[in-house]
C-alpha cells in the first residue's frame, strides 16, 4: 500500500496561473478531503468528498475546485492563483464511518508570487 | 461553529521529562477529540483520541484527559524522547461526525532536548 500520495511536493506559481494538485489513495477509502495549513492556524478544510461523484465545501472553499470521478483520485484545482493561497496543502482519506481517523498525505508546499 | 484553542504554541522539555499540551473547545455538542502528530515534512498522523463518555485514555507513554464540564482536554507525554519532537494538533468533532465538523487547534511545536 502506498497510502495517500500527493504530487507535486513543491510548486511555485505566478498570480493568475492555474494548476491542479493531485491526490490518490489505494486503501479503497470512501472519504477524501483537502486541507490547507498556515502558520498559527492549524488545518482548515477546503473541500471533501464522501464518494465518487459527490463533493462538498469545507471551511475555506473559495478559489478552489474539486471533482471525484473515481474512488482513488481527488484532485484540487486552483483556478486563478493568488498570493493568499500560498500554503501547505494536505490531502487525507478515511473510511466514511471513521472520518476522524484520516490518513494524511505528505503535503504540497505551494508558493504564489 | 466550533472554536478550538491550543496552548502553548511552543514547548521545550528535557529528555525524560513530561510534556502537557492543552486545548479548549467552545461547542458542548463536540463529542470526539483526536490528537495528531506531525513530523517535519510529513502529514499529520493520528496518535490518540478520546470520546466524550470517557475521562482518560492511555497508550503507553501517551495519555489524553477530558473535562467536559470545563470543555478542555489535554495530551500528556511522559518520559519524553527526542523522537517525540514534532508539531502536535488537537481537534474536536461535533456529534454529526463528518469532517466538516472536525475543527483543529493551531498546533504546538514540541522540542525534546537531549
mmCIF file of C-alpha atoms in Angstrom:
data_model
loop_
_atom_site.group_PDB
_atom_site.id
_atom_site.type_symbol
_atom_site.label_atom_id
_atom_site.label_comp_id
_atom_site.label_asym_id
_atom_site.label_seq_id
_atom_site.Cartn_x
_atom_site.Cartn_y
_atom_site.Cartn_z
ATOM 1 C CA UNK A 1 0.000 0.000 0.000
ATOM 2 C CA UNK A 2 1.328 3.406 -0.959
ATOM 3 C CA UNK A 3 -1.265 5.071 1.309
ATOM 4 C CA UNK A 4 -2.075 8.659 0.342
ATOM 5 C CA UNK A 5 0.169 10.169 -2.294
ATOM 6 C CA UNK A 6 0.356 13.790 -3.370
ATOM 7 C CA UNK A 7 2.085 15.477 -6.275
ATOM 8 C CA UNK A 8 3.919 17.739 -6.653
ATOM 9 C CA UNK A 9 5.787 18.191 -3.353
ATOM 10 C CA UNK A 10 6.680 21.792 -4.162
ATOM 11 C CA UNK A 11 5.237 24.301 -6.627
ATOM 12 C CA UNK A 12 5.757 27.974 -7.378
ATOM 13 C CA UNK A 13 3.072 29.818 -9.324
ATOM 14 C CA UNK A 14 2.644 33.347 -10.533
ATOM 15 C CA UNK A 15 -0.518 35.231 -9.634
ATOM 16 C CA UNK A 16 -3.303 34.310 -12.024
ATOM 17 C CA UNK A 17 -1.905 30.954 -13.081
ATOM 18 C CA UNK A 18 -3.937 27.798 -12.642
ATOM 19 C CA UNK A 19 -2.836 24.354 -11.593
ATOM 20 C CA UNK A 20 -4.047 21.056 -10.196
ATOM 21 C CA UNK A 21 -2.740 19.375 -7.072
ATOM 22 C CA UNK A 22 -3.003 15.629 -7.366
ATOM 23 C CA UNK A 23 -4.078 13.234 -4.608
ATOM 24 C CA UNK A 24 -4.515 9.482 -4.785
ATOM 25 C CA UNK A 25 -5.134 6.706 -2.266
ATOM 26 C CA UNK A 26 -5.047 2.944 -2.639
ATOM 27 C CA UNK A 27 -6.914 1.975 0.533
ATOM 28 C CA UNK A 28 -10.406 1.986 -1.028
ATOM 29 C CA UNK A 29 -11.425 4.801 1.296
ATOM 30 C CA UNK A 30 -14.759 6.413 0.515
ATOM 31 C CA UNK A 31 -13.918 9.689 2.200
ATOM 32 C CA UNK A 32 -11.301 12.129 0.906
ATOM 33 C CA UNK A 33 -10.567 15.711 1.841
ATOM 34 C CA UNK A 34 -8.269 18.649 1.225
ATOM 35 C CA UNK A 35 -6.842 20.889 3.946
ATOM 36 C CA UNK A 36 -4.591 23.885 3.906
ATOM 37 C CA UNK A 37 -2.113 24.523 6.700
ATOM 38 C CA UNK A 38 -0.988 28.026 7.512
ATOM 39 C CA UNK A 39 1.325 29.109 10.346
ATOM 40 C CA UNK A 40 -0.545 29.522 13.614
ATOM 41 C CA UNK A 41 -3.863 28.428 12.109
ATOM 42 C CA UNK A 42 -3.841 24.657 12.217
ATOM 43 C CA UNK A 43 -5.565 22.768 9.425
ATOM 44 C CA UNK A 44 -8.584 24.185 7.623
ATOM 45 C CA UNK A 45 -10.882 22.104 5.466
ATOM 46 C CA UNK A 46 -11.199 23.236 1.843
ATOM 47 C CA UNK A 47 -13.365 20.565 0.181
ATOM 48 C CA UNK A 48 -14.299 16.990 0.876
ATOM 49 C CA UNK A 49 -15.929 14.021 -0.795
ATOM 50 C CA UNK A 50 -17.878 11.107 0.658
ATOM 51 C CA UNK A 51 -17.635 9.035 -2.501
ATOM 52 C CA UNK A 52 -17.199 9.117 -6.265
ATOM 53 C CA UNK A 53 -19.348 11.793 -7.834
ATOM 54 C CA UNK A 54 -20.040 13.573 -4.519
ATOM 55 C CA UNK A 55 -18.188 16.656 -3.265
ATOM 56 C CA UNK A 56 -18.961 19.392 -0.762
ATOM 57 C CA UNK A 57 -17.443 22.582 0.536
ATOM 58 C CA UNK A 58 -15.472 22.890 3.732
ATOM 59 C CA UNK A 59 -14.494 25.933 5.744
ATOM 60 C CA UNK A 60 -12.404 27.756 3.100
ATOM 61 C CA UNK A 61 -13.581 26.673 -0.412
ATOM 62 C CA UNK A 62 -13.250 29.959 -2.324
ATOM 63 C CA UNK A 63 -10.734 29.847 -5.172
ATOM 64 C CA UNK A 64 -10.626 26.039 -5.298
ATOM 65 C CA UNK A 65 -12.480 23.385 -7.266
ATOM 66 C CA UNK A 66 -12.570 19.628 -6.792
ATOM 67 C CA UNK A 67 -14.008 16.609 -8.544
ATOM 68 C CA UNK A 68 -14.213 12.923 -7.644
ATOM 69 C CA UNK A 69 -14.574 10.780 -10.731
ATOM 70 C CA UNK A 70 -13.015 7.693 -9.105
ATOM 71 C CA UNK A 71 -12.678 6.356 -5.574
ATOM 72 C CA UNK A 72 -8.899 6.645 -5.770
ATOM 73 C CA UNK A 73 -8.353 10.205 -7.004
ATOM 74 C CA UNK A 74 -9.339 13.604 -5.621
ATOM 75 C CA UNK A 75 -7.607 16.475 -7.447
ATOM 76 C CA UNK A 76 -7.683 20.061 -6.181
ATOM 77 C CA UNK A 77 -7.739 22.810 -8.784
ATOM 78 C CA UNK A 78 -6.655 26.387 -8.260
ATOM 79 C CA UNK A 79 -8.463 28.407 -10.895
ATOM 80 C CA UNK A 80 -6.504 31.679 -10.685
ATOM 81 C CA UNK A 81 -3.774 31.562 -8.068
ATOM 82 C CA UNK A 82 -3.472 34.397 -5.562
ATOM 83 C CA UNK A 83 -0.712 35.123 -3.009
ATOM 84 C CA UNK A 84 -3.258 34.339 -0.246
ATOM 85 C CA UNK A 85 -3.219 30.737 -1.473
ATOM 86 C CA UNK A 86 0.424 30.324 -0.502
ATOM 87 C CA UNK A 87 0.220 27.441 1.930
ATOM 88 C CA UNK A 88 0.910 23.786 2.540
ATOM 89 C CA UNK A 89 -1.867 21.574 1.204
ATOM 90 C CA UNK A 90 -2.708 18.178 2.636
ATOM 91 C CA UNK A 91 -4.952 15.526 1.205
ATOM 92 C CA UNK A 92 -6.473 12.962 3.555
ATOM 93 C CA UNK A 93 -8.647 9.874 3.271
ATOM 94 C CA UNK A 94 -10.583 7.536 5.532
ATOM 95 C CA UNK A 95 -13.480 5.111 5.635
ATOM 96 C CA UNK A 96 -16.691 7.131 5.572
ATOM 97 C CA UNK A 97 -17.791 5.942 9.013
ATOM 98 C CA UNK A 98 -14.387 6.769 10.551
ATOM 99 C CA UNK A 99 -13.623 10.214 9.184
ATOM 100 C CA UNK A 100 -11.742 11.277 12.279
ATOM 101 C CA UNK A 101 -9.184 8.531 11.636
ATOM 102 C CA UNK A 102 -7.895 10.136 8.499
ATOM 103 C CA UNK A 103 -4.666 9.202 6.772
ATOM 104 C CA UNK A 104 -2.814 12.260 5.540
ATOM 105 C CA UNK A 105 -0.570 12.584 2.506
ATOM 106 C CA UNK A 106 2.910 14.178 2.741
ATOM 107 C CA UNK A 107 1.700 17.593 1.579
ATOM 108 C CA UNK A 108 2.320 20.035 -1.258
ATOM 109 C CA UNK A 109 4.065 23.311 -0.472
ATOM 110 C CA UNK A 110 2.660 25.978 -2.795
ATOM 111 C CA UNK A 111 4.066 29.482 -3.202
ATOM 112 C CA UNK A 112 2.219 32.092 -5.236
ATOM 113 C CA UNK A 113 4.243 35.154 -6.180
ATOM 114 C CA UNK B 1 -19.310 26.998 14.872
ATOM 115 C CA UNK B 2 -16.721 25.200 16.954
ATOM 116 C CA UNK B 3 -13.588 27.008 18.084
ATOM 117 C CA UNK B 4 -10.556 25.133 19.413
ATOM 118 C CA UNK B 5 -7.753 26.924 21.204
ATOM 119 C CA UNK B 6 -4.438 25.172 21.838
ATOM 120 C CA UNK B 7 -1.644 26.119 24.237
ATOM 121 C CA UNK B 8 1.264 26.512 24.312
ATOM 122 C CA UNK B 9 2.321 27.201 20.737
ATOM 123 C CA UNK B 10 5.875 26.057 21.537
ATOM 124 C CA UNK B 11 7.139 23.774 24.278
ATOM 125 C CA UNK B 12 10.673 22.680 25.111
ATOM 126 C CA UNK B 13 11.372 19.921 27.621
ATOM 127 C CA UNK B 14 14.406 17.945 28.687
ATOM 128 C CA UNK B 15 14.570 14.337 27.596
ATOM 129 C CA UNK B 16 12.866 12.179 30.198
ATOM 130 C CA UNK B 17 10.593 14.951 31.463
ATOM 131 C CA UNK B 18 6.847 15.124 30.858
ATOM 132 C CA UNK B 19 5.078 17.369 28.356
ATOM 133 C CA UNK B 20 1.496 18.619 28.574
ATOM 134 C CA UNK B 21 -0.467 20.328 25.800
ATOM 135 C CA UNK B 22 -3.898 21.777 26.497
ATOM 136 C CA UNK B 23 -6.883 22.519 24.297
ATOM 137 C CA UNK B 24 -10.216 24.138 24.976
ATOM 138 C CA UNK B 25 -13.319 23.896 22.822
ATOM 139 C CA UNK B 26 -16.416 26.038 22.618
ATOM 140 C CA UNK B 27 -19.252 23.766 21.468
ATOM 141 C CA UNK B 28 -20.588 21.472 24.177
ATOM 142 C CA UNK B 29 -22.017 19.227 21.412
ATOM 143 C CA UNK B 30 -18.491 18.110 20.455
ATOM 144 C CA UNK B 31 -18.003 14.503 21.424
ATOM 145 C CA UNK B 32 -14.778 13.289 19.839
ATOM 146 C CA UNK B 33 -11.289 14.654 20.440
ATOM 147 C CA UNK B 34 -8.341 13.306 18.417
ATOM 148 C CA UNK B 35 -4.690 14.272 18.676
ATOM 149 C CA UNK B 36 -2.336 14.300 15.703
ATOM 150 C CA UNK B 37 1.452 14.310 15.490
ATOM 151 C CA UNK B 38 3.145 15.954 12.519
ATOM 152 C CA UNK B 39 6.799 15.279 11.922
ATOM 153 C CA UNK B 40 8.861 17.584 9.776
ATOM 154 C CA UNK B 41 7.968 17.275 6.096
ATOM 155 C CA UNK B 42 5.137 14.824 6.706
ATOM 156 C CA UNK B 43 1.387 14.905 7.073
ATOM 157 C CA UNK B 44 -0.348 14.690 10.463
ATOM 158 C CA UNK B 45 -0.805 11.252 11.963
ATOM 159 C CA UNK B 46 -3.489 10.282 14.467
ATOM 160 C CA UNK B 47 -1.801 9.210 17.732
ATOM 161 C CA UNK B 48 -4.620 9.010 20.261
ATOM 162 C CA UNK B 49 -8.251 10.002 20.620
ATOM 163 C CA UNK B 50 -10.910 10.200 23.288
ATOM 164 C CA UNK B 51 -14.671 10.217 23.218
ATOM 165 C CA UNK B 52 -16.887 12.299 25.465
ATOM 166 C CA UNK B 53 -18.064 9.343 27.519
ATOM 167 C CA UNK B 54 -14.516 8.711 28.780
ATOM 168 C CA UNK B 55 -12.434 10.870 31.110
ATOM 169 C CA UNK B 56 -8.985 9.484 30.367
ATOM 170 C CA UNK B 57 -7.270 7.210 27.890
ATOM 171 C CA UNK B 58 -3.698 5.921 27.894
ATOM 172 C CA UNK B 59 -1.482 4.342 25.280
ATOM 173 C CA UNK B 60 1.999 3.581 26.612
ATOM 174 C CA UNK B 61 3.679 6.973 27.222
ATOM 175 C CA UNK B 62 0.793 8.990 25.853
ATOM 176 C CA UNK B 63 -2.419 9.870 27.664
ATOM 177 C CA UNK B 64 -5.324 12.179 26.992
ATOM 178 C CA UNK B 65 -7.691 13.585 29.602
ATOM 179 C CA UNK B 66 -11.053 15.225 29.033
ATOM 180 C CA UNK B 67 -13.009 17.585 31.274
ATOM 181 C CA UNK B 68 -16.429 18.006 29.673
ATOM 182 C CA UNK B 69 -17.661 20.469 32.268
ATOM 183 C CA UNK B 70 -14.768 22.837 31.657
ATOM 184 C CA UNK B 71 -14.629 21.953 27.941
ATOM 185 C CA UNK B 72 -10.963 21.240 27.842
ATOM 186 C CA UNK B 73 -8.771 18.259 27.043
ATOM 187 C CA UNK B 74 -5.062 17.655 27.357
ATOM 188 C CA UNK B 75 -2.308 15.497 25.885
ATOM 189 C CA UNK B 76 0.259 14.129 28.304
ATOM 190 C CA UNK B 77 3.542 12.613 27.147
ATOM 191 C CA UNK B 78 5.700 11.017 29.823
ATOM 192 C CA UNK B 79 9.386 10.085 29.666
ATOM 193 C CA UNK B 80 9.845 12.191 26.558
ATOM 194 C CA UNK B 81 12.328 11.106 23.927
ATOM 195 C CA UNK B 82 13.959 13.064 21.083
ATOM 196 C CA UNK B 83 11.692 11.300 18.571
ATOM 197 C CA UNK B 84 8.701 12.911 20.300
ATOM 198 C CA UNK B 85 9.839 16.245 18.837
ATOM 199 C CA UNK B 86 7.131 17.285 16.368
ATOM 200 C CA UNK B 87 4.097 19.532 15.967
ATOM 201 C CA UNK B 88 1.025 18.265 17.807
ATOM 202 C CA UNK B 89 -2.526 19.217 16.860
ATOM 203 C CA UNK B 90 -5.679 18.715 18.845
ATOM 204 C CA UNK B 91 -9.100 18.636 17.221
ATOM 205 C CA UNK B 92 -12.740 18.486 18.208
ATOM 206 C CA UNK B 93 -15.621 16.984 16.297
ATOM 207 C CA UNK B 94 -19.317 17.626 16.592
ATOM 208 C CA UNK B 95 -21.582 14.666 17.098
ATOM 209 C CA UNK B 96 -22.756 14.656 13.475
ATOM 210 C CA UNK B 97 -19.431 13.082 12.601
ATOM 211 C CA UNK B 98 -18.477 14.499 9.235
ATOM 212 C CA UNK B 99 -15.065 16.047 8.659
ATOM 213 C CA UNK B 100 -16.833 19.359 8.135
ATOM 214 C CA UNK B 101 -17.313 19.350 11.877
ATOM 215 C CA UNK B 102 -13.689 18.484 12.710
ATOM 216 C CA UNK B 103 -12.008 21.661 13.952
ATOM 217 C CA UNK B 104 -8.252 21.744 14.573
ATOM 218 C CA UNK B 105 -6.231 23.683 17.097
ATOM 219 C CA UNK B 106 -3.355 25.849 15.909
ATOM 220 C CA UNK B 107 -0.639 23.353 16.865
ATOM 221 C CA UNK B 108 2.157 23.022 19.420
ATOM 222 C CA UNK B 109 5.801 22.673 18.412
ATOM 223 C CA UNK B 110 7.315 20.268 20.956
ATOM 224 C CA UNK B 111 11.092 20.092 21.190
ATOM 225 C CA UNK B 112 12.711 17.438 23.363
ATOM 226 C CA UNK B 113 16.216 18.494 24.301
ATOM 227 C CA UNK B 114 18.808 15.713 24.711
#
